[in-house]
CSV table of C-alpha atoms in Angstrom, one decimal:
chain,number,residue,atom,x,y,z
A,1,MET,CA,10.9,36.6,6.6
A,2,PRO,CA,8.1,33.0,6.1
A,3,GLU,CA,4.5,34.6,6.0
A,4,ILE,CA,1.5,31.2,6.8
A,5,GLN,CA,-0.9,31.0,5.3
A,6,MET,CA,-4.1,28.4,5.7
A,7,PRO,CA,-3.3,25.2,3.9
A,8,LYS,CA,-5.5,23.2,1.9
A,9,LEU,CA,-5.5,19.0,3.6
A,10,SER,CA,-7.8,17.9,1.8
A,11,ASP,CA,-9.3,18.3,-1.5
A,12,THR,CA,-12.7,19.7,-0.5
A,13,MET,CA,-10.9,21.8,2.4
A,14,THR,CA,-12.0,25.8,1.8
A,15,GLU,CA,-11.6,27.0,5.3
A,16,GLY,CA,-10.0,26.0,8.5
A,17,THR,CA,-9.8,26.7,11.6
A,18,ILE,CA,-7.5,26.7,14.5
A,19,VAL,CA,-8.2,24.5,16.7
A,20,SER,CA,-5.0,25.4,19.3
A,21,TRP,CA,-1.9,26.5,18.7
A,22,LYS,CA,1.3,24.3,20.3
A,23,LYS,CA,3.8,27.4,20.0
A,24,LYS,CA,3.5,30.7,21.5
A,25,VAL,CA,4.7,34.3,20.2
A,26,GLY,CA,8.4,34.4,21.0
A,27,ASP,CA,9.1,30.6,21.0
A,28,GLN,CA,11.4,28.8,18.3
A,29,VAL,CA,10.4,26.3,15.8
A,30,ALA,CA,11.9,23.9,14.0
A,31,ALA,CA,10.3,22.9,11.0
A,32,GLY,CA,8.6,20.0,11.1
A,33,GLU,CA,7.5,20.4,14.3
A,34,VAL,CA,3.9,21.0,14.8
A,35,LEU,CA,3.0,24.4,15.2
A,36,ALA,CA,-0.5,24.1,15.9
A,37,GLU,CA,-4.1,22.1,15.3
A,38,ILE,CA,-6.3,22.5,12.3
A,39,GLU,CA,-9.7,21.2,12.3
A,40,THR,CA,-10.3,20.6,8.3
A,41,ASP,CA,-13.6,19.2,6.6
A,42,LYS,CA,-12.7,15.8,7.3
A,43,ALA,CA,-10.2,15.8,10.6
A,44,THR,CA,-9.0,17.7,13.0
A,45,MET,CA,-5.2,17.6,12.2
A,46,GLU,CA,-1.7,18.6,13.6
A,47,TRP,CA,-0.2,20.8,11.1
A,48,GLU,CA,3.5,20.9,11.4
A,49,ALA,CA,5.4,23.9,10.7
A,50,THR,CA,8.3,24.1,6.8
A,51,ASP,CA,10.7,27.1,8.3
A,52,ASP,CA,13.5,27.1,11.4
A,53,GLY,CA,12.7,30.9,13.2
A,54,VAL,CA,10.9,32.1,15.6
A,55,LEU,CA,6.9,32.6,15.8
A,56,ILE,CA,6.8,37.0,15.5
A,57,GLU,CA,2.9,37.2,14.9
A,58,ILE,CA,-0.2,35.4,15.3
A,59,TYR,CA,-3.0,36.5,13.3
A,60,VAL,CA,-6.0,34.3,13.8
A,61,PRO,CA,-6.4,33.3,17.2
A,62,GLU,CA,-7.4,29.2,19.1
A,63,GLY,CA,-11.5,29.0,17.9
A,64,GLY,CA,-10.8,31.4,14.7
A,65,LYS,CA,-12.0,30.4,11.0
A,66,VAL,CA,-10.0,31.3,8.5
A,67,ASP,CA,-10.2,30.9,4.6
A,68,VAL,CA,-7.7,28.5,3.1
A,69,GLY,CA,-5.1,30.8,1.5
A,70,GLU,CA,-5.2,33.8,4.6
A,71,ARG,CA,-2.3,34.5,6.4
A,72,ILE,CA,-2.7,32.7,9.9
A,73,ALA,CA,1.1,33.5,11.0
A,74,LEU,CA,4.2,35.1,10.5
A,75,ILE,CA,7.7,33.2,11.0
A,76,GLY,CA,11.3,35.6,11.3
A,77,ASP,CA,14.8,35.7,13.0
A,78,LYS,CA,14.8,35.9,16.1
A,79,GLY,CA,14.0,39.4,17.2
A,80,GLU,CA,12.9,40.3,14.3
A,81,GLU,CA,9.8,42.2,13.7
A,82,THR,CA,6.4,42.5,12.0
A,83,ALA,CA,6.5,44.7,9.0
A,84,PRO,CA,5.1,48.0,9.4
A,85,ASN,CA,3.3,48.5,6.3
A,86,ASP,CA,0.8,45.0,7.6
A,87,LYS,CA,-2.6,45.9,8.2
A,88,LYS,CA,-3.2,43.5,11.1
A,89,LYS,CA,-0.8,44.5,13.5
A,90,GLU,CA,-2.5,45.9,16.8
A,91,PRO,CA,-0.6,49.3,17.7
A,92,GLU,CA,0.9,49.7,20.9
A,93,LYS,CA,-1.1,50.0,24.1
A,94,THR,CA,0.1,52.4,26.2
A,95,ALA,CA,-0.5,50.7,30.3
A,96,PRO,CA,-2.9,52.7,32.6
A,97,ALA,CA,-1.7,55.1,35.4
A,98,LYS,CA,-1.0,52.7,38.0
A,99,THR,CA,-4.7,53.4,41.0
A,100,PRO,CA,-4.7,52.1,44.8
A,101,GLU,CA,-5.7,48.9,44.7
A,102,LYS,CA,-6.6,45.9,46.6
A,103,LYS,CA,-3.2,43.0,46.6
A,104,ALA,CA,-4.2,40.2,44.2
A,105,THR,CA,-4.5,36.9,46.5
A,106,PRO,CA,-4.3,33.2,45.1
A,107,LYS,CA,-8.4,32.8,45.6
A,108,ALA,CA,-7.5,35.3,42.4
A,109,GLU,CA,-7.3,31.9,40.6
A,110,THR,CA,-10.9,29.9,41.2
A,111,ALA,CA,-13.0,33.1,41.9
A,112,PRO,CA,-16.0,33.0,39.5
A,113,PRO,CA,-15.5,34.6,35.7
A,114,GLU,CA,-15.8,38.1,35.5
A,115,LYS,CA,-19.0,39.8,33.3
A,116,ALA,CA,-17.4,42.0,30.0
A,117,ASP,CA,-20.0,45.1,30.2
A,118,SER,CA,-22.4,43.9,28.3
A,119,GLY,CA,-22.4,40.4,30.8
A,120,ARG,CA,-20.8,38.2,28.5
A,121,VAL,CA,-18.6,35.5,30.6
A,122,LYS,CA,-15.0,36.4,29.6
A,123,ALA,CA,-13.4,32.9,28.3
A,124,SER,CA,-11.1,32.0,25.3
A,125,PRO,CA,-12.2,30.5,21.4
A,126,LEU,CA,-11.1,27.4,22.9
A,127,ALA,CA,-13.2,26.8,25.9
A,128,ARG,CA,-15.9,28.1,24.5
A,129,LYS,CA,-15.8,25.7,21.6
A,130,ILE,CA,-15.4,23.0,23.8
A,131,ALA,CA,-17.7,24.3,26.4
A,132,ALA,CA,-20.5,24.3,23.8
A,133,GLU,CA,-19.0,20.7,23.0
A,134,LYS,CA,-19.6,19.5,26.1
A,135,ASN,CA,-22.8,21.4,27.3
A,136,VAL,CA,-21.2,22.9,30.0
A,137,ASP,CA,-22.7,26.3,31.4
A,138,LEU,CA,-19.4,29.0,31.2
A,139,THR,CA,-21.4,31.4,34.4
A,140,ASN,CA,-20.9,27.6,37.0
A,141,VAL,CA,-16.8,27.4,35.7
A,142,SER,CA,-14.0,29.2,37.3
A,143,GLY,CA,-11.4,30.8,35.6
A,144,SER,CA,-7.9,30.7,36.0
A,145,GLY,CA,-7.6,33.1,33.1
A,146,PRO,CA,-6.4,36.7,33.3
A,147,GLY,CA,-8.8,38.7,35.0
A,148,GLY,CA,-10.8,35.3,36.1
A,149,ARG,CA,-10.9,34.5,32.0
A,150,ILE,CA,-12.6,31.3,31.1
A,151,VAL,CA,-9.4,28.5,29.5
A,152,GLU,CA,-8.6,25.7,28.1
A,153,LYS,CA,-7.9,24.4,31.5
A,154,ASP,CA,-10.5,25.2,33.6
A,155,LEU,CA,-13.1,22.8,31.4
A,156,GLU,CA,-10.9,19.8,31.9
A,157,GLY,CA,-11.9,16.7,34.5
A,158,LYS,CA,-14.9,15.9,36.5
A,159,GLY,CA,-15.1,19.3,38.2
A,160,ALA,CA,-17.0,20.6,34.8
A,161,ALA,CA,-18.2,18.3,33.6
A,162,ALA,CA,-20.1,18.1,37.0
A,163,LYS,CA,-21.4,21.7,35.9
A,164,ALA,CA,-23.1,21.5,33.2
A,165,LYS,CA,-26.5,21.6,33.5
A,166,LYS,CA,-28.7,18.6,32.1
A,167,GLU,CA,-30.7,21.7,29.7
A,168,SER,CA,-31.0,21.0,26.0
A,169,ALA,CA,-28.5,22.7,23.4
A,170,ARG,CA,-27.2,23.7,20.2
A,171,ILE,CA,-23.9,22.5,19.9
A,172,ASN,CA,-22.7,23.8,16.3
A,173,LEU,CA,-22.0,21.7,13.2
A,174,THR,CA,-17.9,21.3,13.8
A,175,GLY,CA,-16.2,21.2,10.5
A,176,MET,CA,-16.2,17.7,9.8
A,177,ARG,CA,-19.5,17.2,10.2
A,178,LYS,CA,-20.9,19.3,8.6
A,179,VAL,CA,-18.6,17.9,5.7
A,180,ILE,CA,-20.8,14.7,6.8
A,181,ALA,CA,-23.3,16.0,6.7
A,182,ASP,CA,-23.2,18.1,2.9
A,183,ARG,CA,-22.3,14.6,1.5
A,184,LEU,CA,-24.0,12.3,2.7
A,185,VAL,CA,-27.0,14.3,1.1
A,186,LEU,CA,-25.1,14.9,-2.3
A,187,SER,CA,-25.3,11.5,-2.5
A,188,LEU,CA,-28.3,9.7,-0.8
A,189,GLY,CA,-29.9,12.4,-3.1
A,190,PRO,CA,-28.5,12.0,-6.6
A,191,ILE,CA,-27.0,8.8,-6.2
A,192,PRO,CA,-29.8,5.9,-6.8
A,193,HIS,CA,-28.5,3.7,-4.8
A,194,PHE,CA,-29.5,-0.3,-4.4
A,195,TYR,CA,-29.1,-2.7,-2.2
A,196,LEU,CA,-27.8,-6.2,-1.5
A,197,ASN,CA,-27.7,-8.3,1.1
A,198,ILE,CA,-25.6,-11.9,1.5
A,199,GLU,CA,-26.0,-13.8,5.2
A,200,ILE,CA,-22.2,-16.0,4.9
A,201,ASP,CA,-21.6,-19.0,7.1
A,202,ALA,CA,-18.3,-17.6,9.7
A,203,GLU,CA,-17.8,-20.6,11.1
A,204,PRO,CA,-14.8,-20.8,9.2
A,205,LEU,CA,-13.5,-16.8,9.7
A,206,THR,CA,-13.6,-17.7,13.4
A,207,ARG,CA,-11.6,-21.1,13.5
A,208,ILE,CA,-9.1,-19.9,11.3
A,209,ARG,CA,-9.1,-16.8,13.6
A,210,ALA,CA,-8.6,-19.0,16.9
A,211,GLU,CA,-6.3,-20.5,15.2
A,212,LEU,CA,-3.6,-17.7,14.8
A,213,LYS,CA,-4.5,-16.8,18.5
A,214,SER,CA,-3.1,-20.4,19.5
A,215,ALA,CA,0.4,-20.0,17.1
A,216,GLY,CA,1.1,-16.9,19.5
A,217,GLU,CA,-0.7,-13.9,17.7
A,218,GLU,CA,-1.5,-12.4,21.1
A,219,GLU,CA,0.0,-9.5,20.3
A,220,ASP,CA,-3.0,-6.1,19.8
A,221,THR,CA,-0.6,-4.4,17.4
A,222,ALA,CA,0.5,-7.5,15.3
A,223,LYS,CA,-3.0,-9.7,15.5
A,224,ILE,CA,-4.4,-10.4,12.2
A,225,THR,CA,-8.7,-9.5,13.1
A,226,ILE,CA,-11.6,-10.7,11.2
A,227,ASN,CA,-12.2,-7.9,10.2
A,228,ASP,CA,-8.5,-8.5,8.8
A,229,PHE,CA,-10.4,-11.2,6.2
A,230,ILE,CA,-12.9,-9.5,5.9
A,231,LEU,CA,-10.9,-6.0,4.4
A,232,LYS,CA,-8.7,-8.7,2.4
A,233,GLY,CA,-11.4,-10.8,0.7
A,234,ALA,CA,-13.3,-6.9,-0.5
A,235,VAL,CA,-10.0,-6.3,-2.0
A,236,ALA,CA,-9.4,-9.6,-3.7
A,237,ALA,CA,-13.5,-10.0,-4.6
A,238,ALA,CA,-13.1,-6.6,-6.6
A,239,LEU,CA,-10.4,-8.3,-8.5
A,240,ARG,CA,-12.8,-11.0,-9.8
A,241,GLU,CA,-15.0,-8.9,-10.5
A,242,PRO,CA,-13.5,-5.2,-11.4
A,243,LYS,CA,-16.7,-3.9,-12.8
A,244,VAL,CA,-17.8,-2.6,-8.6
A,245,ASN,CA,-14.3,-0.6,-7.9
A,246,ALA,CA,-16.0,2.8,-10.0
A,247,ALA,CA,-17.2,5.6,-10.6
A,248,PHE,CA,-19.8,7.3,-12.4
A,249,ASP,CA,-18.3,10.7,-14.4
A,250,GLY,CA,-21.1,12.5,-16.6
A,251,ASP,CA,-21.3,10.7,-19.7
A,252,ALA,CA,-19.1,8.3,-18.7
A,253,ILE,CA,-17.9,5.8,-15.9
A,254,ILE,CA,-14.8,5.8,-15.2
A,255,GLN,CA,-13.1,2.1,-13.7
A,256,TYR,CA,-9.5,1.8,-11.4
A,257,GLY,CA,-6.4,0.3,-12.3
A,258,GLU,CA,-5.2,0.1,-8.2
A,259,ILE,CA,-7.8,-0.8,-5.5
A,260,ASN,CA,-7.6,1.7,-3.3
A,261,LEU,CA,-10.2,0.9,-0.1
A,262,ALA,CA,-11.2,2.9,2.2
A,263,VAL,CA,-12.3,2.1,5.9
A,264,ALA,CA,-15.0,3.8,7.6
A,265,VAL,CA,-12.8,4.5,11.4
A,266,ALA,CA,-15.3,6.4,13.8
A,267,ILE,CA,-13.1,9.0,16.1
A,268,ASP,CA,-14.3,11.3,18.3
A,269,GLU,CA,-15.3,14.4,15.6
A,270,GLY,CA,-17.9,12.1,13.7
A,271,LEU,CA,-16.6,9.5,11.1
A,272,VAL,CA,-13.2,9.1,8.7
A,273,THR,CA,-12.4,7.1,6.3
A,274,PRO,CA,-8.5,6.7,5.0
A,275,VAL,CA,-7.2,4.6,2.6
A,276,ILE,CA,-4.8,1.9,2.5
A,277,HIS,CA,-3.7,2.8,-1.9
A,278,ALA,CA,-3.5,0.3,-4.0
A,279,ALA,CA,-3.8,-2.5,-1.8
A,280,GLN,CA,-4.8,-4.7,-4.7
A,281,ASN,CA,-0.3,-5.3,-3.6
A,282,LYS,CA,-0.9,-6.0,-0.4
A,283,SER,CA,-0.9,-9.5,2.0
A,284,LEU,CA,-3.3,-9.3,4.5
A,285,ARG,CA,-0.9,-8.8,7.2
A,286,GLU,CA,0.5,-5.1,5.4
A,287,ILE,CA,-3.9,-4.9,5.4
A,288,SER,CA,-4.0,-5.2,8.8
A,289,GLY,CA,-0.9,-3.3,9.7
A,290,ALA,CA,-2.2,-0.3,7.6
A,291,VAL,CA,-5.8,-0.4,8.9
A,292,LYS,CA,-3.6,-0.1,12.4
A,293,ASP,CA,-1.6,2.5,11.5
A,294,LEU,CA,-3.9,4.9,9.6
A,295,ALA,CA,-7.1,4.3,12.5
A,296,HIS,CA,-4.4,5.2,15.3
A,297,ARG,CA,-2.6,7.5,13.5
A,298,ALA,CA,-6.7,9.0,12.8
A,299,ARG,CA,-8.0,9.5,16.5
A,300,ASN,CA,-4.9,11.0,16.9
A,301,LYS,CA,-5.0,13.9,14.6
A,302,ARG,CA,-1.3,12.4,12.5
A,303,MET,CA,-3.6,11.6,9.7
A,304,LYS,CA,-1.3,13.6,5.9
A,305,PRO,CA,-3.9,14.5,3.8
A,306,GLU,CA,-3.8,12.8,0.8
A,307,GLU,CA,-4.3,9.5,3.1
A,308,PHE,CA,-8.2,10.8,3.1
A,309,GLN,CA,-7.9,10.8,-0.5
A,310,GLY,CA,-8.1,8.7,-3.7
A,311,GLY,CA,-10.6,6.0,-2.1
A,312,THR,CA,-12.5,4.1,-4.7
A,313,LEU,CA,-14.4,1.1,-2.3
A,314,THR,CA,-15.5,1.3,1.0
A,315,VAL,CA,-15.7,-0.9,4.7
A,316,SER,CA,-17.8,-0.4,7.3
A,317,ASN,CA,-17.7,-2.1,10.5
A,318,LEU,CA,-20.6,-2.2,12.7
A,319,GLY,CA,-19.7,-5.0,14.2
A,320,SER,CA,-17.5,-4.1,17.1
A,321,TYR,CA,-20.6,-2.5,18.1
A,322,GLY,CA,-22.7,-5.1,18.3
A,323,ILE,CA,-24.4,-4.3,15.1
A,324,ASP,CA,-26.0,-7.8,13.6
A,325,TYR,CA,-27.0,-5.2,10.3
A,326,PHE,CA,-27.1,-2.2,8.7
A,327,SER,CA,-27.1,-0.5,4.9
A,328,ALA,CA,-24.3,2.1,4.3
A,329,VAL,CA,-24.8,5.3,2.3
A,330,ILE,CA,-22.4,5.8,-0.3
A,331,ASN,CA,-19.4,7.7,-0.2
A,332,PRO,CA,-19.0,9.7,-4.0
A,333,PRO,CA,-17.5,8.6,-5.9
A,334,GLN,CA,-18.0,6.1,-4.9
A,335,ALA,CA,-20.2,3.4,-6.3
A,336,ILE,CA,-20.3,1.1,-3.8
A,337,ILE,CA,-19.6,0.6,-0.1
A,338,LEU,CA,-20.2,-2.8,2.4
A,339,SER,CA,-21.3,-3.0,6.0
A,340,ILE,CA,-20.5,-5.1,8.2
A,341,GLY,CA,-22.1,-6.9,11.3
A,342,THR,CA,-21.5,-8.7,14.3
A,343,VAL,CA,-20.9,-12.3,14.0
A,344,VAL,CA,-23.9,-13.9,15.7
A,345,ARG,CA,-23.9,-18.0,17.3
A,346,ARG,CA,-27.6,-19.6,16.7
A,347,PRO,CA,-28.7,-22.7,15.6
A,348,VAL,CA,-28.3,-23.4,11.7
A,349,VAL,CA,-29.0,-26.5,9.5
A,350,SER,CA,-25.1,-28.6,8.3
A,351,ASP,CA,-24.9,-30.0,4.9
A,352,THR,CA,-26.7,-33.3,6.5
A,353,GLY,CA,-30.0,-32.3,7.6
A,354,ALA,CA,-28.9,-31.2,11.5
A,355,ILE,CA,-28.7,-28.7,13.7
A,356,VAL,CA,-25.7,-27.4,15.5
A,357,ALA,CA,-24.3,-24.7,16.3
A,358,GLY,CA,-23.4,-22.0,13.4
A,359,HIS,CA,-21.2,-18.6,13.4
A,360,ARG,CA,-23.0,-16.6,11.2
A,361,MET,CA,-22.2,-12.7,9.7
A,362,LYS,CA,-24.6,-10.5,7.6
A,363,ILE,CA,-22.9,-8.4,4.8
A,364,GLY,CA,-24.7,-5.7,2.9
A,365,MET,CA,-23.9,-3.6,-0.2
A,366,SER,CA,-25.3,-0.7,-1.2
A,367,CYS,CA,-24.5,0.1,-4.9
A,368,ASP,CA,-24.6,2.9,-7.5
A,369,HIS,CA,-27.4,1.9,-9.6
A,370,ARG,CA,-25.7,4.2,-12.4
A,371,VAL,CA,-22.6,2.4,-12.5
A,372,VAL,CA,-23.6,-1.9,-10.4
A,373,ASP,CA,-26.7,-3.6,-12.1
A,374,GLY,CA,-28.0,-6.1,-9.2
A,375,ALA,CA,-25.5,-8.6,-11.5
A,376,ILE,CA,-22.3,-7.3,-11.7
A,377,GLY,CA,-23.7,-7.2,-7.2
A,378,ALA,CA,-24.9,-10.3,-7.0
A,379,ASN,CA,-21.3,-11.9,-8.8
A,380,TYR,CA,-18.8,-9.1,-6.3
A,381,LEU,CA,-20.7,-10.2,-3.2
A,382,LYS,CA,-20.7,-14.6,-5.2
A,383,ALA,CA,-17.0,-13.7,-4.7
A,384,LEU,CA,-17.0,-12.0,-1.7
A,385,ARG,CA,-18.5,-15.1,0.6
A,386,GLN,CA,-16.5,-17.9,-1.2
A,387,LEU,CA,-13.1,-15.9,-0.4
A,388,LEU,CA,-14.4,-15.7,3.7
A,389,GLU,CA,-16.0,-18.8,3.9
A,390,ASN,CA,-12.2,-20.2,2.3
A,391,PRO,CA,-10.2,-17.9,4.3
A,392,SER,CA,-6.8,-19.5,4.0
A,393,LEU,CA,-6.8,-18.3,0.0
A,394,LEU,CA,-6.7,-15.1,1.4
A,395,LEU,CA,-2.9,-16.3,3.3
A,396,LEU,CA,-1.9,-16.9,-0.3
């Protein structure tokens, strides 16, 4: 019988948390079906079964955290039982003798939550996790589970949110948020950052985007956005100045042969950077399709582990949030990260000296000074400016 172990879903993952089981004990399982949602150090992912069979036993409940390689479930044939030497198998419980009690009524489903002997509210691990994230006081939530136990569905909708007390709360870090914190400290501490900034004429970008729109690019799933031009430009500029597509490695600098473009995507749990591999071989439209697909699956927990790995440079765009300019923190071991601001309409001085309405965009570049010197960074931004101010070059 296949024993299911906590998988290593990222290169830096050492432990995982079972967010939810999509199957229950006794259910038939087919290879490729989603078995559970697992929170890693980078994201919450849907994890698929690799074998056909029946889910015989679940060793780790929802909310449980275990190290990579530890067993979490057992899949076997129908009617198969757990091995007799299974240390984690709980002994069978004898049903208590029945005593005269009041008959249950439908009102039991909305009864106040029962408390354990210690006074602690009875709730599932997942319900406690959701309550902590939503700042919900469980003592004010009615449980619909056995014995008034609070379960996930009791915290859905406005009802649970309305019962939250307006008070301070301590919210434990998720695995992803903890890794974000650790990696940013690791980055900003040991890595000697320096910053370069340019402002580009975004008029050509807005004009070519309008032309594409008028040509029938109306579908959200297919349209080319200004961000797509920026991503393509970031890759094309790295081809012109390949020294930025590198990493520091102790007594050497690794200059990557391929440009694996990491794109910062905000999700509910934090920030992820899915990677478009070998982006130098992709057209503008291919990059556009790839980033839309990766962002959609990242937000819906359908990413594959390898799609988070191997980035060689990162682009972070906060323009859609109305941010004019910011300086991003390098994503190690990469040597640069671009920070893209919003397109701003304001008065500018034209080539003839006249004051006219124009579009401007600020771009920041954070550099690892051990790898990228000022001249290298300046050459890269010079190439990027030329490409973005002449976006037709990116259509070739």
